[in-house]
Amino acid sequence: MGMRETILGDGFYRYDPEGGRPRGAADRPHLMVRDGLLQPALEERTASGICLPGESLDDDEMGGPVQFPGGIAMPVQIERVLGFGRSFSFWPLLFGLACCAIEMMALGGSRFDMSRFGMEAMRASPRQADGMIVAGWCSIKMAPRVVRLYEQIPDPKWVLAMGSCAISGNVWDTYNIVQGIDSLIPVDVYVPGCPPRPEALWQGLEMLRERVKQSRHAYDGLRRIPARDVLAAQTAAAEACAPAAGEVKA
Amino acid sequence: MSALMDAITAAFGARILETGDFRGDLTISVAPEAWLEVLTFCRDNEATKFDMLDCLLGDHLPERAAAPFALVAQLVSHTYGHRLRVKTALTEGQAVPSVTSLWPSANFDEREAWEMYGIGFTGHPNLIRLLTTEDFEGFPMRKDFPLEGTVGGRVRTDLRGKI
Ligand code: SF4
C-alpha cells in the first residue's frame, strides 16, 4: 500500500494537472539509481523481496531445510537448486515493442551472443517462456496485449523493462503511450537508456539471472499485478454508477 | 511538361488548380469535388496508368484559414515507372469520396487520415479507429491537439473486457 499505490495511481496514463505525474526516476520514490541501473528503493525492495546483486539471501527467508516424510531433513534447499537450474536456461519471450528491440536482437546475434548464458531460445509462445523483456514503448492499444502475454507465461516468471520508454514513457508523454510498463505488470529489473547498449541489457539479464537463482520475484505471494488492480478499480467505479440505473428501474 | 501532365491537363483543363514540378516530382492540386474523378482518370487512362496507390495521407495547416486540411495521394505506375502527387484542400468537417474502390490499399490509409485529422470519407467500408483505442476522443495529429500529457481523461482506456 502507500507508496506503490500512489505511483500506480498516477502512472497509468492518467493525467492529473494538480497532483502531477511521475516523470522520471527522481520523481519515483520506489526507484533509485545504483550501478547505472534503476533499482527499487530499499523499503520497496524489502516489501517485495527484490534483491540486488551481491546481497545475499539468508537461509531463513528461503524456508529452511525441506522436511521429508519420516522426519528426514534434506540439507539442500530445493528452491535454490531449482533456481540454479533455471538460471542457466532462461528462455525469454520473443517480444519486441519498438526500437529497443533492435538492441535486443544485437544481444542475440553473434557479437554479443546471449546464447552463452542459455538465453538464446527466445520462445514465440508465452506458454514456453520463463519471462519477458519489454523492449520499447508500449502504446495504450498494446497495453492489454502485454498484460495478456505476461499472464500467459507460466510461473515462475520474471520481467525486464528495457529502455526509458518501458521504464517511464521517455519523452513520449503523449496521448498514446503507457507511462511506464510497471503500471501494468510487475517488473524485476529496469535497464535505462535510449536504447540501452547490448552490454547494458546483458548486465540487466545478469541481474535477472541472479534473481532467478535466488527464486525472487517482483510480484508478491498473491500474484497481484498492477493492471488487475486498475481493472478492479475501474469495475468498482462502474458498479458505483450502476445503482442509479437500478433506482430508475424500481 | 511531360506526356503525363499533358494528358491530365488536357482532360481536366482549369479543374487542375495548380501544377508543380520539383526536380521531376510532379504535383497537381484539385478541388475536393474533383478528387474521385481525377484519381479514377489517373488509374484508368492509358497515358497515366497509375496502378498503385503508394500512400494517402492527411495534413493540418492551421495557417491556411480557409482550408486548413490537406489530403495527399501518392501514385505510382508500374507500367511507365512514373509517379504523381495529387493534393486537395479541405475545410473542417468536409468529406471526400473514398478511393477504396480504386485501390483497396486506401482502406487503412483513409482510416488513419480520419483518425488522426478528422477528415471524413464517404463510402468507406469500415471507417473506424486504426491505431488508437476505440474509446479515444479527438484527432491527435491536429496542430491544436496538446503535445504533452494525456489530457484529462481523453485517453483513459477502460481495461474491462480487454484483459
Ligand atoms: S527507449 Fe529509445 S530506443 Fe528504446 S523504445 Fe524508447 S525511443 Fe526507442
Short mmCIF file of C-alpha atoms and ligand atoms in Angstrom, two decimals:
data_model
loop_
_atom_site.label_atom_id
_atom_site.label_comp_id
_atom_site.label_asym_id
_atom_site.label_seq_id
_atom_site.Cartn_x
_atom_site.Cartn_y
_atom_site.Cartn_z
CA MET A 1 0.00 0.00 0.00
CA GLY A 2 1.06 3.58 0.46
CA MET A 3 3.91 4.44 -1.77
CA ARG A 4 3.39 1.95 -4.53
CA GLU A 5 -0.33 2.59 -4.76
CA THR A 6 0.28 6.27 -5.32
CA ILE A 7 2.78 5.57 -8.05
CA LEU A 8 0.49 3.18 -9.82
CA GLY A 9 -2.45 5.52 -9.48
CA ASP A 10 -0.56 8.31 -11.18
CA GLY A 11 1.40 6.28 -13.63
CA PHE A 12 -1.31 4.59 -15.56
CA TYR A 13 -1.88 7.01 -18.42
CA ARG A 14 -3.87 9.29 -16.27
CA TYR A 15 -3.10 12.98 -16.27
CA ASP A 16 -3.57 14.96 -13.11
CA PRO A 17 -2.60 18.61 -13.67
CA GLU A 18 -2.73 19.42 -9.93
CA GLY A 19 -1.02 16.43 -8.45
CA GLY A 20 1.47 15.95 -11.24
CA ARG A 21 2.62 12.67 -12.62
CA PRO A 22 5.91 10.88 -12.12
CA ARG A 23 8.17 11.98 -14.95
CA GLY A 24 11.43 10.26 -14.23
CA ALA A 25 13.43 8.22 -11.78
CA ALA A 26 13.88 11.15 -9.41
CA ASP A 27 10.11 11.54 -9.11
CA ARG A 28 9.60 7.89 -8.46
CA PRO A 29 10.33 7.24 -4.83
CA HIS A 30 10.34 3.49 -5.28
CA LEU A 31 13.24 3.66 -7.71
CA MET A 32 16.83 4.70 -7.26
CA VAL A 33 19.90 4.61 -9.48
CA ARG A 34 22.61 2.21 -8.49
CA ASP A 35 25.34 0.67 -10.64
CA GLY A 36 23.98 2.68 -13.53
CA LEU A 37 20.70 0.85 -13.34
CA LEU A 38 17.44 1.88 -11.80
CA GLN A 39 16.75 -0.07 -8.68
CA PRO A 40 13.77 -0.17 -6.41
CA ALA A 41 14.38 1.80 -3.23
CA LEU A 42 15.10 -0.09 -0.05
CA GLU A 43 11.65 -0.10 1.58
CA GLU A 44 10.13 -1.24 -1.66
CA ARG A 45 12.71 -3.97 -2.03
CA THR A 46 12.20 -5.36 1.41
CA ALA A 47 8.46 -5.31 0.85
CA SER A 48 8.57 -7.15 -2.45
CA GLY A 49 11.63 -9.28 -1.79
CA ILE A 50 13.75 -7.77 -4.57
CA CYS A 51 17.45 -8.45 -4.11
CA LEU A 52 20.41 -6.57 -5.56
CA PRO A 53 23.45 -8.40 -6.91
CA GLY A 54 25.90 -9.03 -4.11
CA GLU A 55 23.19 -9.02 -1.48
CA SER A 56 22.84 -12.42 -0.04
CA LEU A 57 19.66 -14.09 0.83
CA ASP A 58 19.64 -15.57 4.27
CA ASP A 59 18.50 -19.09 4.74
CA ASP A 60 15.52 -18.29 6.95
CA GLU A 61 13.90 -16.44 4.08
CA MET A 62 14.30 -19.43 1.84
CA GLY A 63 12.19 -21.51 4.14
CA GLY A 64 14.95 -23.63 5.69
CA PRO A 65 15.66 -27.28 5.05
CA VAL A 66 12.95 -29.24 3.28
CA GLN A 67 11.32 -31.82 5.58
CA PHE A 68 10.51 -35.20 4.07
CA PRO A 69 8.01 -37.67 5.49
CA GLY A 70 9.63 -39.82 8.18
CA GLY A 71 11.45 -36.89 9.68
CA ILE A 72 14.41 -36.92 7.31
CA ALA A 73 15.66 -33.41 6.77
CA MET A 74 17.04 -32.65 3.35
CA PRO A 75 20.09 -30.47 3.84
CA VAL A 76 19.73 -28.92 0.38
CA GLN A 77 17.36 -26.10 -0.30
CA ILE A 78 15.28 -27.33 -3.18
CA GLU A 79 14.28 -23.89 -4.32
CA ARG A 80 17.89 -22.88 -4.65
CA VAL A 81 18.72 -25.93 -6.70
CA LEU A 82 15.77 -25.33 -8.95
CA GLY A 83 16.68 -21.68 -9.27
CA PHE A 84 20.24 -22.59 -10.14
CA GLY A 85 19.00 -24.84 -12.90
CA ARG A 86 16.52 -22.29 -14.20
CA SER A 87 19.09 -19.54 -14.34
CA PHE A 88 21.08 -21.44 -16.99
CA SER A 89 18.17 -21.94 -19.34
CA PHE A 90 16.20 -18.76 -19.03
CA TRP A 91 14.02 -18.51 -22.12
CA PRO A 92 12.64 -15.02 -22.71
CA LEU A 93 9.53 -14.35 -24.74
CA LEU A 94 10.31 -13.29 -28.31
CA PHE A 95 8.67 -9.93 -27.98
CA GLY A 96 9.92 -6.55 -29.15
CA LEU A 97 7.73 -3.48 -29.00
CA ALA A 98 9.84 -0.75 -30.61
CA CYS A 99 13.35 0.41 -31.47
CA CYS A 100 14.86 -1.08 -28.30
CA ALA A 101 14.11 -4.50 -29.75
CA ILE A 102 16.89 -3.88 -32.30
CA GLU A 103 19.45 -3.79 -29.49
CA MET A 104 17.87 -6.89 -28.00
CA MET A 105 18.41 -8.59 -31.37
CA ALA A 106 22.01 -7.39 -31.30
CA LEU A 107 22.43 -9.16 -27.97
CA GLY A 108 21.02 -12.27 -29.55
CA GLY A 109 23.39 -12.01 -32.52
CA SER A 110 26.87 -13.45 -32.76
CA ARG A 111 28.74 -10.41 -31.48
CA PHE A 112 27.21 -10.27 -28.01
CA ASP A 113 25.74 -13.73 -28.15
CA MET A 114 23.33 -14.30 -25.29
CA SER A 115 23.27 -18.00 -26.12
CA ARG A 116 26.38 -18.22 -23.94
CA PHE A 117 24.03 -17.93 -21.00
CA GLY A 118 21.36 -20.29 -22.25
CA MET A 119 19.08 -17.42 -23.19
CA GLU A 120 19.12 -17.66 -26.95
CA ALA A 121 15.99 -19.78 -27.14
CA MET A 122 13.54 -16.92 -27.41
CA ARG A 123 10.17 -18.58 -27.37
CA ALA A 124 7.47 -17.35 -29.70
CA SER A 125 4.79 -18.62 -27.34
CA PRO A 126 4.41 -17.20 -23.84
CA ARG A 127 3.49 -20.66 -22.62
CA GLN A 128 7.04 -21.82 -23.26
CA ALA A 129 8.78 -18.76 -21.84
CA ASP A 130 10.26 -18.02 -18.43
CA GLY A 131 9.86 -14.30 -18.62
CA MET A 132 9.75 -11.33 -20.91
CA ILE A 133 11.95 -8.45 -21.95
CA VAL A 134 9.65 -5.48 -22.53
CA ALA A 135 11.78 -3.80 -25.19
CA GLY A 136 10.42 -0.44 -26.22
CA TRP A 137 7.43 1.80 -25.75
CA CYS A 138 4.04 0.31 -25.20
CA SER A 139 1.07 2.04 -26.78
CA ILE A 140 -2.21 2.16 -24.94
CA LYS A 141 -3.75 -0.12 -27.53
CA MET A 142 -0.96 -2.62 -26.95
CA ALA A 143 -1.28 -2.47 -23.15
CA PRO A 144 -3.98 -5.17 -22.78
CA ARG A 145 -1.94 -7.47 -25.05
CA VAL A 146 1.18 -7.00 -22.95
CA VAL A 147 -0.79 -7.92 -19.85
CA ARG A 148 -2.27 -10.92 -21.59
CA LEU A 149 1.14 -12.16 -22.73
CA TYR A 150 2.51 -11.68 -19.23
CA GLU A 151 -0.34 -13.62 -17.69
CA GLN A 152 0.10 -16.47 -20.15
CA ILE A 153 3.69 -17.04 -19.07
CA PRO A 154 3.65 -19.86 -16.52
CA ASP A 155 5.01 -19.25 -13.03
CA PRO A 156 7.72 -18.58 -12.05
CA LYS A 157 8.25 -15.60 -14.34
CA TRP A 158 10.46 -12.55 -14.47
CA VAL A 159 10.17 -9.26 -16.34
CA LEU A 160 12.90 -6.94 -17.53
CA ALA A 161 11.90 -3.43 -18.62
CA MET A 162 14.32 -2.33 -21.31
CA GLY A 163 14.80 1.31 -22.28
CA SER A 164 13.47 4.58 -20.98
CA CYS A 165 10.17 4.05 -22.75
CA ALA A 166 9.34 0.85 -20.95
CA ILE A 167 10.50 2.37 -17.66
CA SER A 168 8.81 5.75 -17.74
CA GLY A 169 7.43 6.55 -21.19
CA ASN A 170 10.59 8.50 -22.09
CA VAL A 171 9.84 11.75 -23.97
CA TRP A 172 6.61 10.28 -25.28
CA ASP A 173 4.45 11.92 -22.69
CA THR A 174 1.67 11.84 -25.25
CA TYR A 175 -1.83 10.60 -25.92
CA ASN A 176 -0.90 7.08 -26.81
CA ILE A 177 1.99 5.80 -24.70
CA VAL A 178 1.78 3.96 -21.39
CA GLN A 179 3.90 5.96 -18.96
CA GLY A 180 5.94 3.10 -17.60
CA ILE A 181 5.23 -0.58 -18.05
CA ASP A 182 5.36 -1.13 -14.28
CA SER A 183 1.92 0.43 -14.09
CA LEU A 184 0.71 -2.73 -15.82
CA ILE A 185 2.91 -5.63 -14.80
CA PRO A 186 5.45 -6.21 -12.02
CA VAL A 187 9.00 -5.51 -13.21
CA ASP A 188 12.10 -7.19 -11.81
CA VAL A 189 14.93 -5.27 -13.45
CA TYR A 190 14.99 -1.85 -15.10
CA VAL A 191 17.62 -1.15 -17.77
CA PRO A 192 17.67 2.57 -18.69
CA GLY A 193 18.98 4.00 -21.95
CA CYS A 194 17.60 5.06 -25.28
CA PRO A 195 18.26 2.43 -26.38
CA PRO A 196 20.45 0.68 -23.82
CA ARG A 197 23.61 -0.77 -25.30
CA PRO A 198 23.61 -4.54 -25.59
CA GLU A 199 26.13 -4.56 -22.73
CA ALA A 200 23.61 -2.77 -20.51
CA LEU A 201 20.93 -5.29 -21.36
CA TRP A 202 23.46 -8.01 -20.71
CA GLN A 203 24.10 -6.59 -17.23
CA GLY A 204 20.37 -6.39 -16.69
CA LEU A 205 19.99 -10.02 -17.70
CA GLU A 206 22.82 -10.98 -15.35
CA MET A 207 20.90 -9.28 -12.54
CA LEU A 208 17.81 -11.12 -13.62
CA ARG A 209 19.72 -14.40 -13.57
CA GLU A 210 20.80 -13.61 -10.04
CA ARG A 211 17.17 -13.22 -9.09
CA VAL A 212 16.24 -16.41 -10.91
CA LYS A 213 18.93 -18.22 -8.96
CA GLN A 214 17.51 -16.89 -5.72
CA SER A 215 13.90 -17.53 -6.78
CA ARG A 216 12.91 -13.95 -6.13
CA HIS A 217 10.09 -12.18 -7.91
CA ALA A 218 8.73 -8.69 -8.31
CA TYR A 219 5.23 -9.97 -7.71
CA ASP A 220 4.10 -10.78 -4.22
CA GLY A 221 2.75 -14.05 -2.87
CA LEU A 222 -0.76 -13.30 -4.08
CA ARG A 223 0.48 -12.84 -7.65
CA ARG A 224 -1.19 -9.47 -7.78
CA ILE A 225 -0.37 -7.47 -10.87
CA PRO A 226 -0.96 -3.71 -11.18
CA ALA A 227 -3.16 -3.97 -14.29
CA ARG A 228 -5.58 -6.19 -12.36
CA ASP A 229 -5.71 -3.58 -9.59
CA VAL A 230 -6.53 -0.92 -12.15
CA LEU A 231 -9.17 -3.18 -13.61
CA ALA A 232 -10.69 -3.78 -10.18
CA ALA A 233 -10.80 -0.03 -9.56
CA GLN A 234 -12.49 0.54 -12.91
CA THR A 235 -15.04 -2.18 -12.23
CA ALA A 236 -15.75 -0.76 -8.78
CA ALA A 237 -16.22 2.70 -10.26
CA ALA A 238 -18.62 1.32 -12.85
CA GLU A 239 -20.57 -0.51 -10.15
CA ALA A 240 -20.75 2.65 -8.07
CA CYS A 241 -22.55 4.26 -11.01
CA ALA A 242 -24.81 1.27 -11.54
CA PRO A 243 -27.28 1.77 -8.59
CA ALA A 244 -28.51 4.97 -10.24
CA ALA A 245 -29.80 2.91 -13.16
CA GLY A 246 -31.33 0.40 -10.74
CA GLU A 247 -33.29 3.12 -8.94
CA VAL A 248 -34.79 4.30 -12.19
CA LYS A 249 -35.97 0.77 -12.87
CA ALA A 250 -37.56 0.40 -9.42
CA MET B 1 5.95 19.25 -69.46
CA SER B 2 5.80 15.51 -69.61
CA ALA B 3 3.30 13.44 -71.52
CA LEU B 4 1.76 12.52 -68.19
CA MET B 5 0.96 16.12 -67.28
CA ASP B 6 -0.20 16.82 -70.82
CA ALA B 7 -2.72 14.01 -70.60
CA ILE B 8 -4.06 15.19 -67.26
CA THR B 9 -4.28 18.87 -68.15
CA ALA B 10 -5.86 18.01 -71.48
CA ALA B 11 -8.57 16.03 -69.72
CA PHE B 12 -9.32 18.42 -66.88
CA GLY B 13 -8.10 21.83 -68.02
CA ALA B 14 -8.87 24.51 -65.49
CA ARG B 15 -10.09 21.98 -62.96
CA ILE B 16 -6.46 21.27 -62.21
CA LEU B 17 -5.95 24.20 -59.85
CA GLU B 18 -2.19 24.05 -59.65
CA THR B 19 0.67 22.03 -61.05
CA GLY B 20 4.15 21.68 -59.66
CA ASP B 21 7.40 20.12 -60.79
CA PHE B 22 10.19 19.95 -58.23
CA ARG B 23 13.17 18.06 -59.66
CA GLY B 24 10.88 15.72 -61.51
CA ASP B 25 8.40 15.30 -58.64
CA LEU B 26 5.09 16.09 -60.26
CA THR B 27 2.26 17.54 -58.19
CA ILE B 28 -1.26 18.55 -59.06
CA SER B 29 -3.90 20.20 -56.89
CA VAL B 30 -7.57 19.62 -57.44
CA ALA B 31 -10.81 20.70 -55.77
CA PRO B 32 -12.32 18.14 -53.35
CA GLU B 33 -15.28 17.74 -55.72
CA ALA B 34 -12.94 16.50 -58.47
CA TRP B 35 -10.98 14.18 -56.15
CA LEU B 36 -12.55 10.89 -57.12
CA GLU B 37 -12.89 11.79 -60.79
CA VAL B 38 -9.23 12.80 -61.16
CA LEU B 39 -7.97 9.72 -59.33
CA THR B 40 -10.20 7.44 -61.40
CA PHE B 41 -8.80 9.03 -64.52
CA CYS B 42 -5.23 8.60 -63.24
CA ARG B 43 -5.78 4.93 -62.66
CA ASP B 44 -7.65 4.09 -65.86
CA ASN B 45 -6.21 6.35 -68.56
CA GLU B 46 -3.78 4.73 -70.98
CA ALA B 47 -1.27 7.58 -70.70
CA THR B 48 -1.17 7.57 -66.89
CA LYS B 49 -1.95 4.01 -65.72
CA PHE B 50 -1.35 4.55 -62.00
CA ASP B 51 -1.91 1.00 -60.82
CA MET B 52 -0.69 1.59 -57.27
CA LEU B 53 -1.60 4.00 -54.51
CA ASP B 54 1.72 4.43 -52.72
CA CYS B 55 0.18 6.25 -49.79
CA LEU B 56 -2.65 8.52 -48.90
CA LEU B 57 -2.24 10.92 -46.04
CA GLY B 58 -3.72 13.91 -44.34
CA ASP B 59 -2.15 17.14 -43.17
CA HIS B 60 -3.17 20.04 -40.98
CA LEU B 61 -2.09 23.56 -41.90
CA PRO B 62 -3.82 25.92 -39.44
CA GLU B 63 -2.22 28.97 -41.09
CA ARG B 64 -4.38 28.28 -44.14
CA ALA B 65 -7.55 29.61 -42.50
CA ALA B 66 -9.96 28.93 -45.39
CA ALA B 67 -8.99 25.29 -45.90
CA PRO B 68 -6.77 24.08 -43.08
CA PHE B 69 -6.72 20.41 -44.05
CA ALA B 70 -4.92 18.75 -46.92
CA LEU B 71 -5.27 15.32 -48.39
CA VAL B 72 -2.37 13.96 -50.41
CA ALA B 73 -2.28 10.84 -52.57
CA GLN B 74 1.00 9.49 -53.95
CA LEU B 75 0.50 7.43 -57.08
CA VAL B 76 2.91 5.04 -58.78
CA SER B 77 2.65 3.44 -62.19
CA HIS B 78 4.46 0.19 -62.72
CA THR B 79 3.79 0.37 -66.44
CA TYR B 80 5.61 3.65 -67.02
CA GLY B 81 7.59 3.93 -63.80
CA HIS B 82 6.31 7.43 -63.14
CA ARG B 83 4.87 8.98 -60.01
CA LEU B 84 2.38 11.71 -59.25
CA ARG B 85 1.25 13.55 -56.15
CA VAL B 86 -2.39 14.64 -56.06
CA LYS B 87 -3.44 17.17 -53.45
CA THR B 88 -6.66 18.68 -52.30
CA ALA B 89 -7.52 21.27 -49.65
CA LEU B 90 -10.38 20.74 -47.23
CA THR B 91 -12.24 22.73 -44.62
CA GLU B 92 -13.07 21.46 -41.16
CA GLY B 93 -15.58 18.64 -41.36
CA GLN B 94 -15.53 18.39 -45.15
CA ALA B 95 -15.66 14.86 -46.51
CA VAL B 96 -14.33 13.46 -49.79
CA PRO B 97 -15.37 10.28 -51.58
CA SER B 98 -13.36 7.25 -50.58
CA VAL B 99 -10.98 5.78 -53.16
CA THR B 100 -11.07 2.28 -51.71
CA SER B 101 -13.00 1.23 -54.83
CA LEU B 102 -9.98 2.19 -56.95
CA TRP B 103 -7.17 0.89 -54.76
CA PRO B 104 -8.16 -1.40 -51.86
CA SER B 105 -4.98 -0.35 -50.05
CA ALA B 106 -6.62 3.04 -49.46
CA ASN B 107 -8.71 1.37 -46.76
CA PHE B 108 -6.15 1.66 -43.94
CA ASP B 109 -4.73 4.95 -45.22
CA GLU B 110 -8.14 6.59 -45.11
CA ARG B 111 -8.91 5.15 -41.70
CA GLU B 112 -5.70 6.65 -40.41
CA ALA B 113 -6.32 10.03 -42.05
CA TRP B 114 -9.76 10.09 -40.48
CA GLU B 115 -8.49 9.02 -37.08
CA MET B 116 -5.60 11.45 -36.95
CA TYR B 117 -7.06 14.52 -38.67
CA GLY B 118 -10.81 14.04 -38.70
CA ILE B 119 -11.03 14.05 -42.50
CA GLY B 120 -14.23 12.28 -43.48
CA PHE B 121 -14.52 9.74 -46.30
CA THR B 122 -17.88 8.96 -47.81
CA GLY B 123 -18.44 5.41 -48.99
CA HIS B 124 -15.62 3.93 -46.92
CA PRO B 125 -16.48 0.32 -45.96
CA ASN B 126 -15.13 0.40 -42.41
CA LEU B 127 -14.25 3.85 -41.09
CA ILE B 128 -13.18 3.02 -37.51
CA ARG B 129 -10.11 3.83 -35.45
CA LEU B 130 -6.96 2.04 -36.52
CA LEU B 131 -4.10 2.90 -34.16
CA THR B 132 -5.78 4.26 -31.03
CA THR B 133 -8.29 2.59 -28.74
CA GLU B 134 -11.99 2.68 -29.56
CA ASP B 135 -12.78 4.97 -26.64
CA PHE B 136 -10.27 7.61 -27.74
CA GLU B 137 -11.68 11.05 -28.44
CA GLY B 138 -10.10 13.76 -30.55
CA PHE B 139 -7.81 13.90 -33.55
CA PRO B 140 -4.26 13.71 -32.24
CA MET B 141 -2.30 14.85 -35.29
CA ARG B 142 -4.09 18.18 -35.49
CA LYS B 143 -1.82 21.02 -34.55
CA ASP B 144 -4.11 22.16 -31.73
CA PHE B 145 -4.00 18.76 -30.02
CA PRO B 146 -1.91 19.01 -26.84
CA LEU B 147 1.60 17.77 -27.46
CA GLU B 148 2.22 16.64 -23.92
CA GLY B 149 0.16 14.90 -21.33
CA THR B 150 -2.78 12.64 -21.67
CA VAL B 151 -5.25 15.47 -21.06
CA GLY B 152 -7.97 14.91 -18.53
CA GLY B 153 -9.47 11.55 -19.29
CA ARG B 154 -9.28 11.87 -23.03
CA VAL B 155 -7.18 8.76 -23.42
CA ARG B 156 -8.21 6.92 -20.33
CA THR B 157 -8.92 3.47 -21.59
CA ASP B 158 -11.15 1.02 -19.88
CA LEU B 159 -9.44 -2.32 -19.31
CA ARG B 160 -12.69 -4.09 -18.58
CA GLY B 161 -13.23 -6.87 -21.06
CA LYS B 162 -9.76 -6.38 -22.56
CA ILE B 163 -7.52 -8.32 -20.21
S1 SF4 C 1 13.98 3.91 -25.12
FE1 SF4 C 1 14.62 4.88 -27.04
S2 SF4 C 1 15.29 3.17 -28.34
FE2 SF4 C 1 14.05 2.30 -26.68
S3 SF4 C 1 11.95 2.18 -27.47
FE3 SF4 C 1 12.16 4.13 -26.41
S4 SF4 C 1 12.72 5.59 -28.03
FE4 SF4 C 1 13.13 3.53 -28.82
#
